[in-house]
JSON list of C-alpha atoms in Angstrom, two decimals:
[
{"chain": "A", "resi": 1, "resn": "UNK", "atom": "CA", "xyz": [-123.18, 69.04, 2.87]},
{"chain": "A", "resi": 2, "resn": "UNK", "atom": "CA", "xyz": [-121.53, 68.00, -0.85]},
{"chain": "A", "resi": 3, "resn": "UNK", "atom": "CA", "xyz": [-123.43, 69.08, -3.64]},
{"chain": "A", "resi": 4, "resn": "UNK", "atom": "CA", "xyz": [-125.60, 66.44, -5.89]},
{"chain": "A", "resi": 5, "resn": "UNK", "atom": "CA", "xyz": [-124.49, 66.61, -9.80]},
{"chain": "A", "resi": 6, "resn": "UNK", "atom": "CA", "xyz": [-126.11, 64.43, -12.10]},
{"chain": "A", "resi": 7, "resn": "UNK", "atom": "CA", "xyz": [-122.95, 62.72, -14.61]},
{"chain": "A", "resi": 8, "resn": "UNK", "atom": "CA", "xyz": [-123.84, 65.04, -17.27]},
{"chain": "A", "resi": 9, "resn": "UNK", "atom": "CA", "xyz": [-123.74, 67.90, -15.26]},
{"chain": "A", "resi": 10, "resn": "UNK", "atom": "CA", "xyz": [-120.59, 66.67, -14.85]},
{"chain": "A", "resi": 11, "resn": "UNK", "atom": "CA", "xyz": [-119.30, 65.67, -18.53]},
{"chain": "A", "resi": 12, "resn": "UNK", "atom": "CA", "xyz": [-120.78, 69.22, -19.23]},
{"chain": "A", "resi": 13, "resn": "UNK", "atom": "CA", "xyz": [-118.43, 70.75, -16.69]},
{"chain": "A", "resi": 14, "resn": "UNK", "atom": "CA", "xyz": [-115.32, 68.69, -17.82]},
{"chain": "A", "resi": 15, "resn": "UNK", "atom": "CA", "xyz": [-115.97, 69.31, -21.51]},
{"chain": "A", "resi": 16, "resn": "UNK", "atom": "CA", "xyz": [-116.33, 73.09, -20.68]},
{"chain": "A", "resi": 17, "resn": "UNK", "atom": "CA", "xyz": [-112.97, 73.62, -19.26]},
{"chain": "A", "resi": 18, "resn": "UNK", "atom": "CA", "xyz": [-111.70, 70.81, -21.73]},
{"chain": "A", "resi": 19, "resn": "UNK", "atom": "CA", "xyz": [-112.82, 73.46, -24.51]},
{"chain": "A", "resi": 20, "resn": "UNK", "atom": "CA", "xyz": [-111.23, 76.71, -22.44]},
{"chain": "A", "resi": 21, "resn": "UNK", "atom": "CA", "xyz": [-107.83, 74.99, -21.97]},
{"chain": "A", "resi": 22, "resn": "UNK", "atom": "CA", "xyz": [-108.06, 74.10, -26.17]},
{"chain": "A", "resi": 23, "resn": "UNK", "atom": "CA", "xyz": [-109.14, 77.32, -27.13]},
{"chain": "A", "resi": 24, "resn": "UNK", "atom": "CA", "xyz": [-106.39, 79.23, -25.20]},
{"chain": "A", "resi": 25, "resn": "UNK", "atom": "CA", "xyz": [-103.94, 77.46, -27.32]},
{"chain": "A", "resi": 26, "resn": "UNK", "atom": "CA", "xyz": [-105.54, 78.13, -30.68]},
{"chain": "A", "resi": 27, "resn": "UNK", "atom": "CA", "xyz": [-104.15, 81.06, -32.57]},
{"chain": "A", "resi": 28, "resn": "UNK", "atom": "CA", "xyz": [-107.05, 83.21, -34.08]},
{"chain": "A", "resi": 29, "resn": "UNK", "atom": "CA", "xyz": [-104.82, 85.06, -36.49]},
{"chain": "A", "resi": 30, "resn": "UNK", "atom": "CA", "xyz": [-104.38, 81.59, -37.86]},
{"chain": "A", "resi": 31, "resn": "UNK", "atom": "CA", "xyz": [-107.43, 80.46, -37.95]},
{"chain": "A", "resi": 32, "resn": "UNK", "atom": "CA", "xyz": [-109.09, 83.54, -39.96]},
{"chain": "A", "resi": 33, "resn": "UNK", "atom": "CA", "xyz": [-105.69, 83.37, -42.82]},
{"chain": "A", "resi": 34, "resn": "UNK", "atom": "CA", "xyz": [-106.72, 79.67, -42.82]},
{"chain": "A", "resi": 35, "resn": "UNK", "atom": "CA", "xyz": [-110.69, 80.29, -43.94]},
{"chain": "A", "resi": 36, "resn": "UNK", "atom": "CA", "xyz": [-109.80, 83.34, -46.25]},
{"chain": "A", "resi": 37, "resn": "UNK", "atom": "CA", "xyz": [-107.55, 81.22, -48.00]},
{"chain": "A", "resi": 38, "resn": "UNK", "atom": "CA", "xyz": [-109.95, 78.45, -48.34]},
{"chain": "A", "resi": 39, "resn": "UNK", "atom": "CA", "xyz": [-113.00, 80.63, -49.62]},
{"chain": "A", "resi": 40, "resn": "UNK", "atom": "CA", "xyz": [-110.74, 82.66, -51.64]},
{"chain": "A", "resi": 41, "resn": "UNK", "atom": "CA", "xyz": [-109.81, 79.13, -53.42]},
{"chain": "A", "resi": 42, "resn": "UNK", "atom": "CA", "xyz": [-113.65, 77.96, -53.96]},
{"chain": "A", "resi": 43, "resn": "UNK", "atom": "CA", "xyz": [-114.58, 81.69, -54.89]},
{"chain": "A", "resi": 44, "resn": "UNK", "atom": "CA", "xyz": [-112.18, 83.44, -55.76]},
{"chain": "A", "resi": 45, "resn": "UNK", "atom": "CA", "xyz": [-114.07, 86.56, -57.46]},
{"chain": "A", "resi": 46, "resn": "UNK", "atom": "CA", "xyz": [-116.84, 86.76, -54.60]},
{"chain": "A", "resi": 47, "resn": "UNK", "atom": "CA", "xyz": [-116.76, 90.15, -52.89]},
{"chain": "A", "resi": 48, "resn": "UNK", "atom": "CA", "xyz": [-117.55, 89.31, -49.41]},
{"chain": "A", "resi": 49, "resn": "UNK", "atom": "CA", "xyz": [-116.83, 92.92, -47.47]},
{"chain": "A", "resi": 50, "resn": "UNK", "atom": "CA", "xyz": [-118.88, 91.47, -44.65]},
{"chain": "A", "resi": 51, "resn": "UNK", "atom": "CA", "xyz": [-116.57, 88.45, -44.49]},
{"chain": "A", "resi": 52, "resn": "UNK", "atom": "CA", "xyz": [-119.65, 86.36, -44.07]},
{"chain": "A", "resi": 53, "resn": "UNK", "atom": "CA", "xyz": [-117.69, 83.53, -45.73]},
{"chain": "A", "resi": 54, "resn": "UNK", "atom": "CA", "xyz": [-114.31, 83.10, -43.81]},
{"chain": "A", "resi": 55, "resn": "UNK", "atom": "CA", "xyz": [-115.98, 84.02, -40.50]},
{"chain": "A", "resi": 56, "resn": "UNK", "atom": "CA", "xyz": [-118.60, 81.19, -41.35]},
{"chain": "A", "resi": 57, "resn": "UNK", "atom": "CA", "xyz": [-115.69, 79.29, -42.16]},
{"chain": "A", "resi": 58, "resn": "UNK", "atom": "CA", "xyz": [-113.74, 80.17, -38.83]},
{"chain": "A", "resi": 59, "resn": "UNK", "atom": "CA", "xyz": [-116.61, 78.97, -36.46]},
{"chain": "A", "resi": 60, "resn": "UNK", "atom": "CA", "xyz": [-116.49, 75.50, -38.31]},
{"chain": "A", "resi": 61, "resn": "UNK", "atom": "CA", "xyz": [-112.59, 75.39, -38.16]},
{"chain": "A", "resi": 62, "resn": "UNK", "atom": "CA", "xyz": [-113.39, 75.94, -34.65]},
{"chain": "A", "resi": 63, "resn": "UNK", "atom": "CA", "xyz": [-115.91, 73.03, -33.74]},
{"chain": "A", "resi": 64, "resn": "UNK", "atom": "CA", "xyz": [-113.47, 70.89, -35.74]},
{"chain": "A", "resi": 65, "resn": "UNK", "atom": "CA", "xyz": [-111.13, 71.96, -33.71]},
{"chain": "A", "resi": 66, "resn": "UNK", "atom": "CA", "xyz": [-112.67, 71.12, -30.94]},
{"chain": "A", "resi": 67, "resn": "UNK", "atom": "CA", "xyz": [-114.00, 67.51, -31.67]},
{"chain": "A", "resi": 68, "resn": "UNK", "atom": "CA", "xyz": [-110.45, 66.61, -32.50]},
{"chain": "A", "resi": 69, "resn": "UNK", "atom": "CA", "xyz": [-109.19, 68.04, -29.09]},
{"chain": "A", "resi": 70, "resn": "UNK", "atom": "CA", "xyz": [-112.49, 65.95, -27.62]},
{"chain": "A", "resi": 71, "resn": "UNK", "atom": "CA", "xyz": [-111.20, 62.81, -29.53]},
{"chain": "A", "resi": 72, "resn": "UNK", "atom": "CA", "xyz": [-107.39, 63.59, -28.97]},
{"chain": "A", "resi": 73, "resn": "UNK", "atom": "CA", "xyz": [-108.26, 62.73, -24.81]},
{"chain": "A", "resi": 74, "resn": "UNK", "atom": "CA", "xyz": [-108.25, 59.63, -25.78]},
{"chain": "A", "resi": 75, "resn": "UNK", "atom": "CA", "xyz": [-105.54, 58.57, -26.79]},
{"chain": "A", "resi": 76, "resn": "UNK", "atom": "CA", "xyz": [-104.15, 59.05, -23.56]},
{"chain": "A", "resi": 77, "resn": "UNK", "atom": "CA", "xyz": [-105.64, 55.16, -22.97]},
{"chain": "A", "resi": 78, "resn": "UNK", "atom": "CA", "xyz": [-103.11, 54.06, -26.00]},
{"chain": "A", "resi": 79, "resn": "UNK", "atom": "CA", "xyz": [-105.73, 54.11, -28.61]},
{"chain": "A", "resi": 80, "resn": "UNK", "atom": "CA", "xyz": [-104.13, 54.78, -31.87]},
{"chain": "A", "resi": 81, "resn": "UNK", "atom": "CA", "xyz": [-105.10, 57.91, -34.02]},
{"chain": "A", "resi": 82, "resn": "UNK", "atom": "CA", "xyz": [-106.76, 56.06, -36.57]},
{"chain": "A", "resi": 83, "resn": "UNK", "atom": "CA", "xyz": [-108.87, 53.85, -34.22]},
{"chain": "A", "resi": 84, "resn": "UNK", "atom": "CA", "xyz": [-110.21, 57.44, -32.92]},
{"chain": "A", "resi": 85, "resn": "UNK", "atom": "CA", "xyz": [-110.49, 58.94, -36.37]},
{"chain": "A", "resi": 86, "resn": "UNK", "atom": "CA", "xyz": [-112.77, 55.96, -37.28]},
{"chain": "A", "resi": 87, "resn": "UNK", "atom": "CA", "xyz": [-114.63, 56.52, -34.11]},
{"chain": "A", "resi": 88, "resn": "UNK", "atom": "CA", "xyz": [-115.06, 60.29, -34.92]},
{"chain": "A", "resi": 89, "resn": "UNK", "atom": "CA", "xyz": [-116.54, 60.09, -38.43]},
{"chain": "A", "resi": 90, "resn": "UNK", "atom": "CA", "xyz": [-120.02, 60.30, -37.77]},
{"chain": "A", "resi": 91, "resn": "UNK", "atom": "CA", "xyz": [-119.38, 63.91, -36.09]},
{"chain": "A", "resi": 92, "resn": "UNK", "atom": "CA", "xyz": [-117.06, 64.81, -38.66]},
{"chain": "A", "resi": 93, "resn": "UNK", "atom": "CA", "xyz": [-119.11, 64.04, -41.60]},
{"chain": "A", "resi": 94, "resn": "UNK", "atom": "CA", "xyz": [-122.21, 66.08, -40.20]},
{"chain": "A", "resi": 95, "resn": "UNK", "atom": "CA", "xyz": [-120.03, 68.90, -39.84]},
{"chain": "A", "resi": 96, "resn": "UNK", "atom": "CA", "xyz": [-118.12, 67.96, -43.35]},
{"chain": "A", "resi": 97, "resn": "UNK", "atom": "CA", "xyz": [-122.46, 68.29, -44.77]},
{"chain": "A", "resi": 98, "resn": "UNK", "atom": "CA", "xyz": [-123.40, 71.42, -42.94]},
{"chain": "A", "resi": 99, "resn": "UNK", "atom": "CA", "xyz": [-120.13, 73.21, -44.06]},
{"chain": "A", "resi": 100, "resn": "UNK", "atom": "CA", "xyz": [-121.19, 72.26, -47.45]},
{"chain": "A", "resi": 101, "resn": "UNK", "atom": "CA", "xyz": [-124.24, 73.45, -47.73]},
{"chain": "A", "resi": 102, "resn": "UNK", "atom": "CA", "xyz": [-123.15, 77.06, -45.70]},
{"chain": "A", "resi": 103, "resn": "UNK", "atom": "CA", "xyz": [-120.75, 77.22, -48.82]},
{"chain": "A", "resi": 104, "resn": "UNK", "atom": "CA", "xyz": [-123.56, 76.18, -51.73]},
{"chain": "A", "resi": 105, "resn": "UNK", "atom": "CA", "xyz": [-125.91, 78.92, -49.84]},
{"chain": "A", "resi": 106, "resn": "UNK", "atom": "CA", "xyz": [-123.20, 81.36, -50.14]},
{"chain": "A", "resi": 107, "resn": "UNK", "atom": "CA", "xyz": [-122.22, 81.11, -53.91]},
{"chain": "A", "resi": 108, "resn": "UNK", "atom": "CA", "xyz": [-125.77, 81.07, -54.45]},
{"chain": "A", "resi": 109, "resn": "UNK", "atom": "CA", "xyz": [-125.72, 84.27, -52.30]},
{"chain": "A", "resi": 110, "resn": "UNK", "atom": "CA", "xyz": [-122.63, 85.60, -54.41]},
{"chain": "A", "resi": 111, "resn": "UNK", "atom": "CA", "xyz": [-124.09, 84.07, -57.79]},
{"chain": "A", "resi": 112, "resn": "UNK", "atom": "CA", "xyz": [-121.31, 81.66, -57.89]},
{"chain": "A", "resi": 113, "resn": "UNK", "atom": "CA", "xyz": [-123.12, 78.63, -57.79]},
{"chain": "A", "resi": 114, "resn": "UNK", "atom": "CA", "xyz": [-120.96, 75.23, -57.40]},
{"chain": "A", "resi": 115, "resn": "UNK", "atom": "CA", "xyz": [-122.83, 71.80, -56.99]},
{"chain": "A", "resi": 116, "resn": "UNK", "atom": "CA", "xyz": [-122.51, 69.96, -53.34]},
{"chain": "A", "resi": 117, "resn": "UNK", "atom": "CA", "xyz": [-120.60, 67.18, -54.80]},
{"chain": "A", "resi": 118, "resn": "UNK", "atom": "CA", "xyz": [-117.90, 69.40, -55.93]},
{"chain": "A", "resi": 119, "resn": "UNK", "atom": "CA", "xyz": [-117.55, 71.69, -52.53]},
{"chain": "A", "resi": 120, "resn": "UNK", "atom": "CA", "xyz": [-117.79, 68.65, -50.46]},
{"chain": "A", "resi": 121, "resn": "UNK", "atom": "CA", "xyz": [-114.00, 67.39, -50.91]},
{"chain": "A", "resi": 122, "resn": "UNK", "atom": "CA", "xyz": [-112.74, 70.72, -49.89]},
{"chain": "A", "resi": 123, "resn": "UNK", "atom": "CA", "xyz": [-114.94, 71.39, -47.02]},
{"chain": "A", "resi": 124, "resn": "UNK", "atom": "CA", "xyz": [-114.13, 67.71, -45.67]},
{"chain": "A", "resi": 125, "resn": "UNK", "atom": "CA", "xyz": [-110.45, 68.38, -46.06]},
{"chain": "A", "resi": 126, "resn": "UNK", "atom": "CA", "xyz": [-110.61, 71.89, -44.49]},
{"chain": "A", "resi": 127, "resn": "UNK", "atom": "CA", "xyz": [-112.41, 70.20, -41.70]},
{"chain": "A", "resi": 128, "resn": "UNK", "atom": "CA", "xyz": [-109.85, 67.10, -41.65]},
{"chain": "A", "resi": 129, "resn": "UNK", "atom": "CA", "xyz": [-107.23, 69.71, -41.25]},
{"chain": "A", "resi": 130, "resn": "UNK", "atom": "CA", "xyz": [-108.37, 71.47, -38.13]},
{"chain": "A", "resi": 131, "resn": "UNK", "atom": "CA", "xyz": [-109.60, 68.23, -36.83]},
{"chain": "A", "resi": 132, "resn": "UNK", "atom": "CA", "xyz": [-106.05, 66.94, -36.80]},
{"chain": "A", "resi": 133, "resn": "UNK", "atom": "CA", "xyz": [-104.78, 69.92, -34.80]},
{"chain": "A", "resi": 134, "resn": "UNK", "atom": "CA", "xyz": [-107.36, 70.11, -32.64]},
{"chain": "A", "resi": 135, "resn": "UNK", "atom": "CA", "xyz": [-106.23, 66.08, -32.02]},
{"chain": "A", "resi": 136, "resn": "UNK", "atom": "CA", "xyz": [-102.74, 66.56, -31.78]},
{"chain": "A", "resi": 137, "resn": "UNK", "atom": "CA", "xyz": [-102.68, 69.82, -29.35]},
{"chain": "A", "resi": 138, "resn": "UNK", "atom": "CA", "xyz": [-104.60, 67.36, -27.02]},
{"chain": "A", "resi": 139, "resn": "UNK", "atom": "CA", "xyz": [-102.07, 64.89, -27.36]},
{"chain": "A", "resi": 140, "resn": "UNK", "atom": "CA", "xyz": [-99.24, 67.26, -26.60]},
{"chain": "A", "resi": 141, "resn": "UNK", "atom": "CA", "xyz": [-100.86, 68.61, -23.70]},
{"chain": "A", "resi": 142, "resn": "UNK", "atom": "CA", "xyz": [-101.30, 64.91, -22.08]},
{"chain": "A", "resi": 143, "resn": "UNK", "atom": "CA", "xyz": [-97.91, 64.19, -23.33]},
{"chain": "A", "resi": 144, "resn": "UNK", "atom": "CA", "xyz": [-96.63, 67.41, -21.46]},
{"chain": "A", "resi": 145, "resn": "UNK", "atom": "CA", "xyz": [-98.83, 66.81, -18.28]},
{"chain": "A", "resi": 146, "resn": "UNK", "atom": "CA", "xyz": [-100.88, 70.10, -18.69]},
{"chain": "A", "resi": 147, "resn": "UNK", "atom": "CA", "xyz": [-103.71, 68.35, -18.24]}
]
């Protein structure tokens, strides 16, 4: 007899290996010069031995990463990339707002404080960065029938 899933048991299951076959193409290496780059540009005399920073930094790069590959599945249906980016901005701006305020919490942490209004343009266009390869190794892998 066939097993019984429920449709999100099922969107659960697809998104799963959806997120294995994106992660597997994701350099790491790339990923953590990426985030010490971008806190070494907001603090640039912070002494973060721990790397509390860039590897708060690299799980958000991550999740961006992987709501652009979520988003980049459909344009397989001949949506166009701005269509989906407009579709996307809700997610991206709560990530955009909790990146934000990681980074105020950690220059008050450091005693480098900087005001949300002023982190919030970098953290949206680090975000906006991996978001848009996250999208476009989706596309590639549709467009190369790996799917």
């Amino acid at each position: 007899m066939a097993e019984v899933l429920s449709f999100y048991q099922l969107k659960t299951k697809r998104d799963v290996t959806l997120e294995k076959k994106l992660l597997r193409t994701l350099s790491l290496q790339q990923v953590t010069v990426a985030s010490e780059k971008f806190t070494r540009k907001l603090f640039p005399f912070a002494d973060d031995p721990a790397g509390i920073m860039s590897d708060g930094c690299i799980d958000f790069a991550i999740e961006a990463f992987l709501a652009g590959g979520r988003y980049g599945e459909s344009s397989k249906y001949g949506e166009s990339f701005d269509d989906i980016k407009k579709r996307s901005v809700h997610e991206e701006d709560e990530l955009v707002e909790e990146l934000a305020g990681c980074l105020q919490s950690w220059g008050n942490m450091f005693r480098m404080e900087r005001k949300m209004s002023c982190l919030y343009p970098f953290a949206k266009e680090f975000l906006s960065k991996w978001w848009q390869e996250g999208f476009r190794e989706s596309e590639k892998r549709h467009k190369l029938r790996l799917h």
